[in-house]
Coordinates of C-alpha atoms and ligand atoms in Angstrom, one line a residue:
Chain A
M1 CA 2.4 -14.9 -27.2
S2 CA 5.3 -16.7 -25.6
D3 CA 5.0 -19.9 -23.4
I4 CA 8.1 -19.1 -21.4
P5 CA 7.3 -19.7 -17.7
A6 CA 7.7 -16.8 -15.3
S7 CA 10.7 -18.4 -13.6
Q8 CA 12.6 -18.4 -16.9
K9 CA 11.6 -14.8 -17.5
L10 CA 13.3 -13.9 -14.3
D11 CA 16.5 -15.1 -15.9
I12 CA 16.0 -13.1 -19.0
I13 CA 15.2 -9.8 -17.2
R14 CA 18.2 -10.3 -14.9
M15 CA 20.6 -10.9 -17.8
K16 CA 23.6 -8.7 -17.6
G17 CA 23.1 -7.1 -21.0
R18 CA 19.4 -6.4 -20.7
P19 CA 18.9 -2.8 -21.9
T20 CA 18.0 -0.2 -19.3
V21 CA 16.5 3.3 -19.5
N22 CA 20.0 4.6 -20.1
D23 CA 20.0 2.6 -23.3
Y24 CA 16.4 3.3 -24.3
I25 CA 16.0 7.0 -23.6
P26 CA 18.4 8.1 -26.4
L27 CA 17.0 5.5 -28.8
I28 CA 13.3 6.5 -28.2
F29 CA 13.4 10.2 -27.5
D30 CA 15.2 13.2 -28.9
D31 CA 16.9 16.1 -27.0
F32 CA 16.3 14.6 -23.6
F33 CA 16.7 17.4 -21.1
E34 CA 17.2 15.9 -17.6
M35 CA 16.0 17.6 -14.5
H36 CA 17.0 16.9 -10.9
G37 CA 15.6 17.0 -7.4
D38 CA 12.3 16.9 -5.6
R39 CA 12.7 20.5 -4.2
L40 CA 12.2 19.1 -0.7
Y41 CA 15.1 17.0 0.2
G42 CA 17.4 15.9 -2.6
D43 CA 17.9 14.2 -5.9
D44 CA 17.4 10.4 -6.2
G45 CA 19.5 8.7 -8.9
A46 CA 17.0 5.8 -9.0
V47 CA 14.5 8.0 -10.8
K48 CA 15.5 9.8 -13.9
G49 CA 13.2 12.5 -15.2
G50 CA 13.1 15.2 -17.8
I51 CA 11.6 16.6 -21.0
A52 CA 12.2 15.3 -24.5
Y53 CA 10.7 15.2 -27.9
F54 CA 8.9 12.1 -28.9
K55 CA 8.5 12.2 -32.7
G56 CA 8.3 15.9 -32.5
T57 CA 6.0 16.2 -29.5
P58 CA 7.3 17.4 -26.2
V59 CA 6.7 14.8 -23.5
T60 CA 7.8 14.3 -19.8
V61 CA 9.8 11.1 -19.2
I62 CA 10.0 9.6 -15.7
A63 CA 12.1 6.4 -15.5
Q64 CA 13.4 4.0 -12.9
V65 CA 17.1 3.4 -13.5
K66 CA 18.7 0.0 -13.2
G67 CA 22.4 0.3 -13.7
R68 CA 24.3 -1.5 -16.4
N69 CA 27.4 -1.8 -14.2
L70 CA 28.5 -1.2 -10.6
D71 CA 29.1 2.5 -11.0
E72 CA 25.7 3.1 -12.5
N73 CA 24.1 0.9 -9.9
K74 CA 25.8 2.8 -7.1
A75 CA 24.4 6.1 -8.5
S76 CA 20.9 4.6 -8.9
N77 CA 20.8 2.4 -5.8
F78 CA 20.1 -0.6 -8.1
G79 CA 16.9 1.1 -9.3
M80 CA 15.2 1.2 -5.8
P81 CA 13.9 4.7 -5.2
H82 CA 13.8 6.6 -1.9
P83 CA 10.9 8.9 -1.1
E84 CA 12.7 11.8 -2.8
G85 CA 12.6 9.8 -6.0
Y86 CA 8.8 9.5 -5.8
R87 CA 8.5 13.1 -4.9
K88 CA 10.7 14.1 -7.9
A89 CA 8.4 12.0 -10.1
L90 CA 5.4 13.9 -8.7
R91 CA 7.0 17.2 -9.2
L92 CA 7.7 16.4 -12.9
A93 CA 4.2 15.0 -13.4
K94 CA 2.6 18.2 -12.1
Q95 CA 4.9 20.2 -14.3
A96 CA 3.8 18.1 -17.3
E97 CA 0.2 18.8 -16.3
K98 CA 0.9 22.5 -16.2
F99 CA 2.3 22.5 -19.7
H100 CA -0.1 19.9 -21.2
R101 CA 2.7 17.4 -21.9
P102 CA 1.9 13.7 -21.9
V103 CA 3.8 11.7 -19.3
I104 CA 5.7 8.5 -20.3
C105 CA 6.7 6.4 -17.3
L106 CA 9.3 3.6 -17.7
I107 CA 9.2 1.2 -14.8
D108 CA 12.1 -1.1 -13.9
T109 CA 12.4 -1.7 -10.2
A110 CA 12.6 -4.6 -7.7
G111 CA 10.7 -2.2 -5.4
A112 CA 10.9 0.9 -3.3
F113 CA 14.0 0.9 -1.2
C114 CA 13.6 -0.6 2.3
G115 CA 15.8 1.3 4.7
V116 CA 15.9 3.4 7.9
E117 CA 16.1 6.7 6.1
A118 CA 13.4 5.8 3.6
E119 CA 11.1 5.2 6.5
Q120 CA 12.1 8.4 8.2
R121 CA 11.4 10.4 5.1
G122 CA 8.0 8.7 4.6
Q123 CA 8.3 6.0 1.9
G124 CA 4.7 5.1 2.4
E125 CA 3.4 8.7 2.1
A126 CA 5.5 9.4 -1.0
I127 CA 4.2 6.4 -2.9
A128 CA 0.6 7.1 -1.7
K129 CA 0.8 10.7 -2.9
D130 CA 2.0 9.6 -6.4
I131 CA -0.8 7.1 -6.7
M132 CA -3.4 9.6 -5.7
E133 CA -2.1 12.5 -7.8
F134 CA -1.5 10.4 -10.9
M135 CA -5.1 9.2 -10.7
T136 CA -6.4 12.7 -11.3
L137 CA -3.4 14.2 -13.3
K138 CA -4.9 16.2 -16.2
T139 CA -2.7 14.9 -19.0
P140 CA -2.3 11.5 -20.6
I141 CA 0.0 9.0 -18.7
I142 CA 1.5 6.0 -20.5
S143 CA 3.4 3.5 -18.4
I144 CA 5.7 0.7 -19.7
I145 CA 7.3 -2.0 -17.6
L146 CA 10.7 -2.8 -19.0
G147 CA 11.9 -5.6 -16.8
E148 CA 10.8 -5.8 -13.2
G149 CA 7.7 -4.2 -11.8
G150 CA 8.0 -4.7 -8.1
S151 CA 5.2 -3.9 -5.7
G152 CA 4.1 -0.4 -4.6
G153 CA 7.5 1.0 -5.7
A154 CA 6.4 0.2 -9.3
L155 CA 2.8 1.1 -8.9
A156 CA 3.8 4.6 -7.9
L157 CA 4.6 5.1 -11.6
G158 CA 2.0 2.7 -12.8
V159 CA -1.2 4.7 -12.3
C160 CA -1.8 5.5 -16.0
D161 CA -4.2 5.5 -18.9
E162 CA -2.5 2.5 -20.5
L163 CA 0.0 0.0 -19.2
A164 CA 2.2 -1.9 -21.5
M165 CA 4.8 -4.6 -20.6
L166 CA 7.7 -5.8 -22.6
E167 CA 7.2 -9.4 -23.5
N168 CA 9.5 -10.8 -20.8
A169 CA 8.7 -8.2 -18.1
I170 CA 7.0 -9.2 -14.8
Y171 CA 4.8 -7.2 -12.5
S172 CA 4.1 -8.5 -9.0
V173 CA 2.7 -7.5 -5.6
I174 CA 6.0 -8.5 -4.0
S175 CA 9.2 -10.0 -5.5
P176 CA 9.0 -13.8 -6.0
R177 CA 11.8 -14.0 -3.5
G178 CA 9.9 -12.0 -0.9
F179 CA 6.8 -14.0 -1.6
A180 CA 8.6 -17.3 -1.0
S181 CA 10.1 -16.1 2.3
L182 CA 6.9 -14.6 3.5
L183 CA 4.6 -17.5 2.8
W184 CA 6.9 -20.5 3.0
K185 CA 9.7 -19.0 5.1
D186 CA 12.1 -20.1 2.4
A187 CA 13.5 -17.5 0.0
S188 CA 15.2 -20.2 -2.1
R189 CA 11.8 -21.3 -3.4
E190 CA 11.8 -18.1 -5.5
R191 CA 11.3 -19.8 -8.9
E192 CA 8.4 -21.9 -7.6
A193 CA 6.9 -18.7 -6.3
A194 CA 7.3 -17.0 -9.6
D195 CA 5.4 -19.7 -11.4
I196 CA 2.3 -19.5 -9.2
M197 CA 2.1 -15.7 -8.7
K198 CA 0.7 -14.9 -12.1
I199 CA 3.2 -12.2 -13.0
T200 CA 3.9 -12.5 -16.7
A201 CA 2.6 -10.1 -19.3
D202 CA 0.2 -12.7 -20.5
D203 CA -1.1 -13.3 -17.0
L204 CA -1.6 -9.6 -16.5
M205 CA -3.4 -9.2 -19.8
A206 CA -5.8 -11.9 -18.6
L207 CA -6.3 -10.0 -15.2
K208 CA -6.8 -6.7 -17.1
V209 CA -3.9 -5.1 -15.3
C210 CA -1.8 -4.8 -18.5
D211 CA -3.3 -3.4 -21.8
S212 CA -0.6 -4.3 -24.3
I213 CA 2.4 -6.5 -24.7
I214 CA 5.5 -5.1 -26.6
P215 CA 7.3 -7.9 -28.4
E216 CA 11.0 -8.6 -27.7
P217 CA 13.5 -10.1 -30.2
T218 CA 13.9 -13.9 -29.8
G219 CA 15.7 -14.7 -26.6
G220 CA 15.1 -11.3 -25.1
A221 CA 15.7 -7.5 -25.5
H222 CA 19.4 -7.8 -25.0
N223 CA 19.8 -9.5 -28.4
D224 CA 18.6 -6.4 -30.2
P225 CA 18.2 -3.2 -28.1
E226 CA 17.5 -1.1 -31.2
S227 CA 14.6 -3.2 -32.5
T228 CA 13.2 -3.3 -28.9
A229 CA 13.4 0.4 -28.7
K230 CA 11.7 0.7 -32.0
A231 CA 8.8 -1.6 -30.8
I232 CA 8.5 0.6 -27.7
S233 CA 8.4 3.7 -29.8
E234 CA 5.6 2.3 -32.0
Y235 CA 3.6 1.4 -28.9
I236 CA 4.0 4.9 -27.4
F237 CA 3.0 6.5 -30.7
S238 CA -0.2 4.4 -31.0
A239 CA -1.1 4.8 -27.3
L240 CA -0.7 8.6 -27.5
Q241 CA -2.8 8.7 -30.7
R242 CA -5.6 6.9 -28.8
K243 CA -5.3 9.3 -25.8
F244 CA -5.1 12.5 -27.8
Q245 CA -8.5 11.7 -29.3
K246 CA -10.2 11.9 -25.9
G247 CA -11.6 14.8 -24.0
L248 CA -10.1 15.4 -20.5
D249 CA -13.2 14.1 -18.6
E250 CA -13.3 11.0 -20.7
L251 CA -9.6 10.4 -20.2
L252 CA -9.9 10.8 -16.4
N253 CA -13.0 8.7 -16.1
E254 CA -11.5 5.9 -18.1
R255 CA -8.3 6.0 -16.0
Y256 CA -10.4 5.8 -12.8
N257 CA -12.5 3.0 -14.2
K258 CA -9.5 1.0 -15.4
F259 CA -8.4 0.5 -11.8
R260 CA -12.0 0.6 -10.4
A261 CA -12.8 -2.6 -12.2
I262 CA -10.0 -4.7 -10.8
G263 CA -11.0 -7.1 -8.0
E264 CA -12.9 -10.4 -7.8
F265 CA -15.7 -10.9 -5.2
T266 CA -19.2 -12.1 -4.7
E267 CA -22.0 -10.4 -2.8
Chain B
M1 CA 6.9 -9.8 37.7
L2 CA 5.7 -13.3 36.7
D3 CA 5.9 -14.4 40.3
D4 CA 3.6 -11.6 41.3
I5 CA 1.2 -12.7 38.7
F6 CA 1.3 -16.3 39.9
S7 CA 0.6 -15.3 43.4
V8 CA -2.4 -13.3 42.3
V9 CA -3.6 -16.2 40.2
R10 CA -3.5 -18.4 43.3
Q11 CA -5.5 -15.9 45.2
R12 CA -8.1 -15.2 42.6
W13 CA -8.6 -18.6 41.1
G14 CA -7.2 -20.8 43.8
T15 CA -5.0 -22.8 41.5
S16 CA -2.0 -24.7 42.6
S17 CA 1.5 -23.4 43.2
P18 CA 3.4 -22.2 40.1
E19 CA 6.3 -24.5 40.9
Q20 CA 4.9 -27.8 39.7
K21 CA 6.5 -31.1 40.7
D22 CA 8.1 -31.8 37.3
G23 CA 9.8 -28.4 37.6
K24 CA 8.0 -27.0 34.5
K25 CA 6.3 -23.6 34.4
P26 CA 2.7 -23.9 35.1
D27 CA 0.1 -23.5 32.4
I28 CA -1.9 -20.5 33.1
P29 CA -4.7 -20.3 30.5
K30 CA -3.5 -18.0 27.8
D31 CA -6.6 -15.9 27.7
L32 CA -6.2 -15.0 31.4
L33 CA -3.1 -13.0 30.7
F34 CA -1.9 -10.3 28.3
K35 CA 1.7 -10.1 27.5
C36 CA 2.6 -6.7 26.0
P37 CA 4.4 -7.0 22.6
R38 CA 6.1 -3.7 23.3
C39 CA 7.4 -3.7 26.8
G40 CA 7.0 -7.4 27.6
S41 CA 5.1 -6.8 30.8
V42 CA 2.3 -9.3 31.7
S43 CA -1.0 -8.2 33.1
F44 CA -4.3 -9.9 33.8
S45 CA -6.6 -9.9 30.8
E46 CA -9.4 -8.7 33.1
D47 CA -7.4 -5.6 34.1
F48 CA -6.1 -5.1 30.6
D49 CA -9.6 -5.3 29.1
K50 CA -10.9 -2.8 31.8
N51 CA -8.1 -0.5 30.7
G52 CA -9.5 -0.5 27.1
K53 CA -6.9 -3.0 25.9
V54 CA -4.1 -0.6 26.7
C55 CA -1.0 -1.8 28.3
P56 CA -1.0 -0.5 31.9
N57 CA 2.8 -0.4 31.9
C58 CA 3.8 1.3 28.7
N59 CA 0.5 2.6 27.2
Y60 CA 0.8 0.5 24.1
H61 CA -2.7 0.6 22.5
S62 CA -3.2 -3.0 21.4
R63 CA -5.5 -4.4 18.7
L64 CA -9.2 -4.2 18.9
S65 CA -11.7 -6.1 16.7
A66 CA -13.7 -4.0 14.3
R67 CA -16.8 -4.5 16.5
E68 CA -15.0 -3.4 19.6
R69 CA -13.7 -0.3 17.8
L70 CA -17.2 0.6 16.5
D71 CA -18.6 0.1 20.0
I72 CA -16.3 2.7 21.6
T73 CA -16.4 5.1 18.6
I74 CA -19.8 5.6 17.1
D75 CA -23.2 6.5 18.6
K76 CA -25.1 3.4 19.8
D77 CA -27.0 1.6 17.1
S78 CA -26.1 4.2 14.5
L79 CA -24.3 1.9 12.1
E80 CA -25.9 1.2 8.7
E81 CA -23.4 -1.3 7.4
F82 CA -22.4 -1.4 3.7
D83 CA -21.7 -4.6 1.7
K84 CA -21.8 -6.9 4.7
D85 CA -22.0 -10.1 2.6
M86 CA -19.2 -9.4 0.2
L87 CA -16.7 -12.3 -0.2
S88 CA -13.4 -12.5 -2.0
K89 CA -13.0 -14.9 -4.9
N90 CA -9.7 -16.4 -5.8
P91 CA -8.4 -14.2 -8.6
I92 CA -5.0 -15.8 -9.2
G93 CA -6.2 -19.4 -8.3
F94 CA -4.0 -19.5 -5.3
P95 CA -3.8 -22.9 -3.7
D96 CA -6.1 -23.4 -0.6
Y97 CA -7.1 -19.7 -0.5
E98 CA -10.8 -20.5 -0.4
A99 CA -10.4 -23.0 2.5
K100 CA -8.2 -20.5 4.4
Q101 CA -10.8 -17.8 4.1
Q102 CA -13.6 -20.2 5.2
A103 CA -11.7 -21.2 8.3
L104 CA -11.1 -17.6 9.2
R105 CA -14.7 -16.6 8.7
A106 CA -15.7 -19.4 11.1
K107 CA -13.1 -18.4 13.6
T108 CA -13.5 -14.6 13.5
G109 CA -17.2 -14.2 12.6
L110 CA -15.9 -11.7 9.9
K111 CA -16.5 -12.1 6.2
D112 CA -13.2 -10.2 5.4
A113 CA -10.9 -7.7 7.0
V114 CA -13.0 -4.5 6.9
I115 CA -16.3 -3.1 8.1
T116 CA -17.7 -0.1 6.4
G117 CA -20.9 1.9 6.8
K118 CA -22.7 5.1 7.6
A119 CA -22.7 6.0 11.2
K120 CA -22.9 9.0 13.6
I121 CA -20.5 10.4 16.1
R122 CA -22.2 12.6 18.6
G123 CA -25.0 13.0 16.2
K124 CA -22.8 13.9 13.2
D125 CA -23.1 11.8 10.1
I126 CA -20.0 10.1 8.8
V127 CA -18.8 7.2 6.7
I128 CA -16.7 4.9 8.8
I129 CA -14.1 2.4 7.8
V130 CA -12.7 0.0 10.4
M131 CA -10.1 -2.7 9.5
D132 CA -9.8 -5.8 11.6
S133 CA -6.3 -7.3 12.0
H134 CA -7.8 -10.6 13.2
F135 CA -8.6 -11.6 9.6
L136 CA -5.4 -12.4 7.6
M137 CA -3.7 -9.4 9.3
A138 CA -6.2 -7.1 7.5
S139 CA -4.3 -7.6 4.3
M140 CA -5.9 -5.7 1.4
G141 CA -7.5 -8.0 -1.2
S142 CA -10.5 -7.5 -3.5
V143 CA -13.0 -7.2 -0.7
V144 CA -11.0 -4.7 1.4
G145 CA -10.3 -2.6 -1.7
E146 CA -13.8 -2.7 -3.0
K147 CA -15.5 -1.9 0.3
I148 CA -13.2 1.0 1.0
T149 CA -13.6 2.3 -2.5
R150 CA -17.4 2.1 -2.3
A151 CA -17.4 3.8 1.1
F152 CA -15.5 6.8 -0.3
E153 CA -17.7 6.9 -3.4
Y154 CA -20.8 6.9 -1.1
A155 CA -19.3 9.7 1.0
T156 CA -18.4 11.8 -2.1
E157 CA -21.9 11.4 -3.5
N158 CA -23.6 12.2 -0.2
K159 CA -21.1 14.9 0.9
L160 CA -20.0 13.2 4.1
P161 CA -16.7 13.1 5.9
V162 CA -14.8 9.7 6.1
I163 CA -13.1 8.4 9.2
A164 CA -10.9 5.4 8.6
F165 CA -9.3 3.3 11.4
T166 CA -6.5 1.6 9.5
A167 CA -4.7 -1.6 10.5
S168 CA -3.0 -3.9 8.0
G169 CA -0.1 -6.1 7.3
G170 CA -0.1 -4.8 3.8
A171 CA -1.0 -6.5 0.5
R172 CA -2.8 -9.8 0.4
M173 CA -0.3 -12.1 -1.1
Q174 CA -2.9 -14.7 -2.0
E175 CA -4.5 -12.3 -4.4
G176 CA -1.2 -11.3 -6.2
I177 CA -1.3 -8.3 -8.5
V178 CA -5.0 -7.9 -7.9
S179 CA -4.1 -7.0 -4.3
L180 CA -1.6 -4.4 -5.5
M181 CA -4.2 -2.8 -7.7
Q182 CA -6.5 -2.1 -4.7
M183 CA -4.0 0.5 -3.6
A184 CA -4.7 2.4 -6.9
K185 CA -8.4 1.8 -6.7
T186 CA -8.8 3.0 -3.1
S187 CA -6.5 6.0 -3.7
G188 CA -8.5 7.0 -6.7
A189 CA -11.7 7.1 -4.6
V190 CA -9.9 9.2 -2.0
A191 CA -8.7 11.6 -4.7
R192 CA -12.3 12.2 -5.8
H193 CA -13.5 12.7 -2.2
N194 CA -10.6 15.1 -1.8
E195 CA -11.4 17.0 -4.9
A196 CA -15.0 17.4 -3.7
G197 CA -13.6 19.3 -0.7
L198 CA -14.7 16.7 1.9
L199 CA -12.9 15.8 5.1
Y200 CA -11.0 12.5 5.5
I201 CA -9.5 11.6 8.9
T202 CA -7.2 8.6 9.2
V203 CA -6.7 6.9 12.6
M204 CA -3.7 4.6 12.3
T205 CA -3.9 1.7 14.7
D206 CA -1.7 -1.3 15.3
P207 CA -0.3 -2.2 12.8
T208 CA -0.5 0.1 9.8
T209 CA 2.0 -1.1 7.3
G210 CA 2.9 -1.9 3.7
G211 CA 0.5 -1.2 0.9
V212 CA -2.1 0.3 3.2
T213 CA 0.5 2.9 4.5
A214 CA 1.5 3.4 0.8
S215 CA -2.1 4.2 -0.2
F216 CA -5.3 5.5 1.5
A217 CA -4.0 5.4 5.1
S218 CA -1.4 8.1 4.3
L219 CA -3.8 10.3 2.4
G220 CA -6.0 11.7 5.2
D221 CA -6.4 15.5 5.6
I222 CA -5.7 14.7 9.3
I223 CA -3.7 11.7 10.4
I224 CA -4.1 10.5 14.0
A225 CA -2.3 7.6 15.5
E226 CA -2.9 5.6 18.7
P227 CA 0.1 5.6 21.2
K228 CA 2.9 3.1 20.6
V229 CA 1.3 1.4 17.6
L230 CA 3.4 0.1 14.6
I231 CA 3.4 2.3 11.5
G232 CA 5.6 1.9 8.5
F233 CA 6.1 0.9 4.9
A234 CA 8.7 -1.8 4.8
G235 CA 8.8 -4.8 7.2
R236 CA 11.2 -4.3 10.1
R237 CA 12.9 -7.6 9.5
V238 CA 13.4 -6.7 5.8
I239 CA 15.2 -3.5 6.8
E240 CA 17.2 -5.3 9.5
G241 CA 18.3 -7.7 6.8
T242 CA 19.3 -4.9 4.5
I243 CA 21.3 -3.0 7.1
R244 CA 22.5 -6.0 9.0
Q245 CA 21.7 -4.6 12.4
K246 CA 18.9 -4.5 15.0
L247 CA 16.7 -1.5 14.9
P248 CA 15.7 0.4 18.0
D249 CA 12.3 -0.4 19.6
E250 CA 10.8 3.0 18.8
F251 CA 11.6 2.6 15.1
Q252 CA 8.3 2.7 13.1
S253 CA 6.2 3.6 16.1
A254 CA 3.5 6.2 16.2
E255 CA 5.9 8.4 18.1
F256 CA 8.6 7.9 15.4
M257 CA 6.1 8.9 12.7
L258 CA 5.0 12.0 14.7
E259 CA 8.7 13.1 15.1
N260 CA 9.3 12.6 11.4
G261 CA 6.3 14.6 10.4
F262 CA 3.9 11.9 9.0
V263 CA 1.3 12.0 11.8
D264 CA -0.6 15.1 13.1
M265 CA -1.3 13.9 16.6
I266 CA -1.2 10.9 18.9
V267 CA -4.5 10.4 20.7
E268 CA -5.3 8.0 23.5
R269 CA -8.1 5.6 22.9
K270 CA -10.2 7.0 25.8
K271 CA -10.1 10.5 24.1
M272 CA -10.6 9.3 20.6
R273 CA -14.3 9.7 20.2
R274 CA -14.2 13.2 21.8
T275 CA -11.3 14.2 19.5
L276 CA -13.1 13.0 16.4
A277 CA -16.3 14.8 17.4
H278 CA -14.3 18.0 17.9
L279 CA -12.6 17.7 14.5
L280 CA -15.9 17.0 12.8
A281 CA -17.3 20.1 14.4
L282 CA -14.4 22.2 13.3
H283 CA -15.2 21.3 9.7
E284 CA -18.9 21.9 9.8
K285 CA -18.6 25.6 8.8
G286 CA -16.2 26.3 6.1
G287 CA -14.9 29.8 6.6
L288 CA -15.6 33.1 4.9
Q289 CA -17.5 31.9 1.9
N290 CA -20.2 30.4 4.2
E291 CA -23.2 32.4 5.4
Ligands
ZN1 ZN1 3.5 -2.5 27.4

């Protein structure tokens, strides 16, 4: 698809005007009805969830919110969820299962928030529970990485039947910055890290982590949010068509095997 | 404290005075002493080993090798090890990863960071998973993920409980996204074991962090921790960087996790085998529907 190196994609996805879920939700879905809270602790602005129509079909939308300005970022903690965000996601996913609605996850996070309260409220447990429950959730799950897919904080919404990435999105085990500081003790070597980590949509197609790439307009999604939203809609439509044809056992077995097959070893 | 140690060193090994002529501190062979990472106290390795590798001063339960753990946990000679020759490839072509693994294999005698198998505890059949932090800090790459997944699948198929001793620095950076996906793979296998109504006990040992905390380690029906061990999701230094202040020592300890409701009980090493046997027995008969 594109030969842009990962380090340059970092620039594109960090561009100020890059569309966020706040732009995409009204362009892709109709009558979005937002719901709040995990029913356990509170409401996390980093995870937005609700019900909407997608081309006439009710779906559950769960999305990580990167802000478009300082106010939005304050409300959404720059898209880095706390445990209550992951628990809200799980509540809405179980609700979707009950009412046989497909789940559409929109991923855009540098990672789960790293802080004292996040640890006290069990960040690890919250993510683990999402991963386990999504693995056996009895309704189709489609996940799309819009910009940054950072670590376990992204994977919590990334256990799905099909994963798509926008053309310039990245998905990584740790942020390139974190990688550089961990392995080389030098966070400033972030771009170099990005280029060896295999984090672009093409890399992840080759590693069978990503199933589809959604094209962006030349230069990046910010140049034409409407056409990007249209491309996302087309992808969701075709992915749902594929999933609706399957029986539940087939769907769940394929989901299990999608992840089961990843890993490279000899014996 | 150190002076005490030196005088005992002299008595026991007849080495020269700690105050050497050039005024430098003497070199006591490192493996003779254990310095506790929690309380900083120093003890003789001999005494420390006799105490089950538990700090005699603060009760910190330090790291064991997987073999040491198996020796004190399962019935003698009961292990039927699974997948003992599995080796990781280099899925993202990371520079020098093969060489690094080879060096560690030679040094530790391990093929990777986990041992799995079928075993018995006081005669009861279990599937056991033991991670070993001496191999790349038991980070989770392809081999760790695959072996743990297969262990759960075997347990599900054969209706056996799983006991997992977790220890990990988290994801294996050298395997990139493939490492991250092992969280989903292992948790998927836990989910199926769980749906089959089978018992899964996690024992969190030092350190249980990152992607392992955020996947199978946190999914046990019962979660046990050893005293004073490190348990958490994010790295302490990362959090200190975010909040720009030092965190208290007890932050992300087993005791912290118990207090916050993420661990069922803290069990001392010397009581672990007994406790596990007791819990296994409690799950043998399943209530009213059983004859
Ligand atoms: Zn100590």
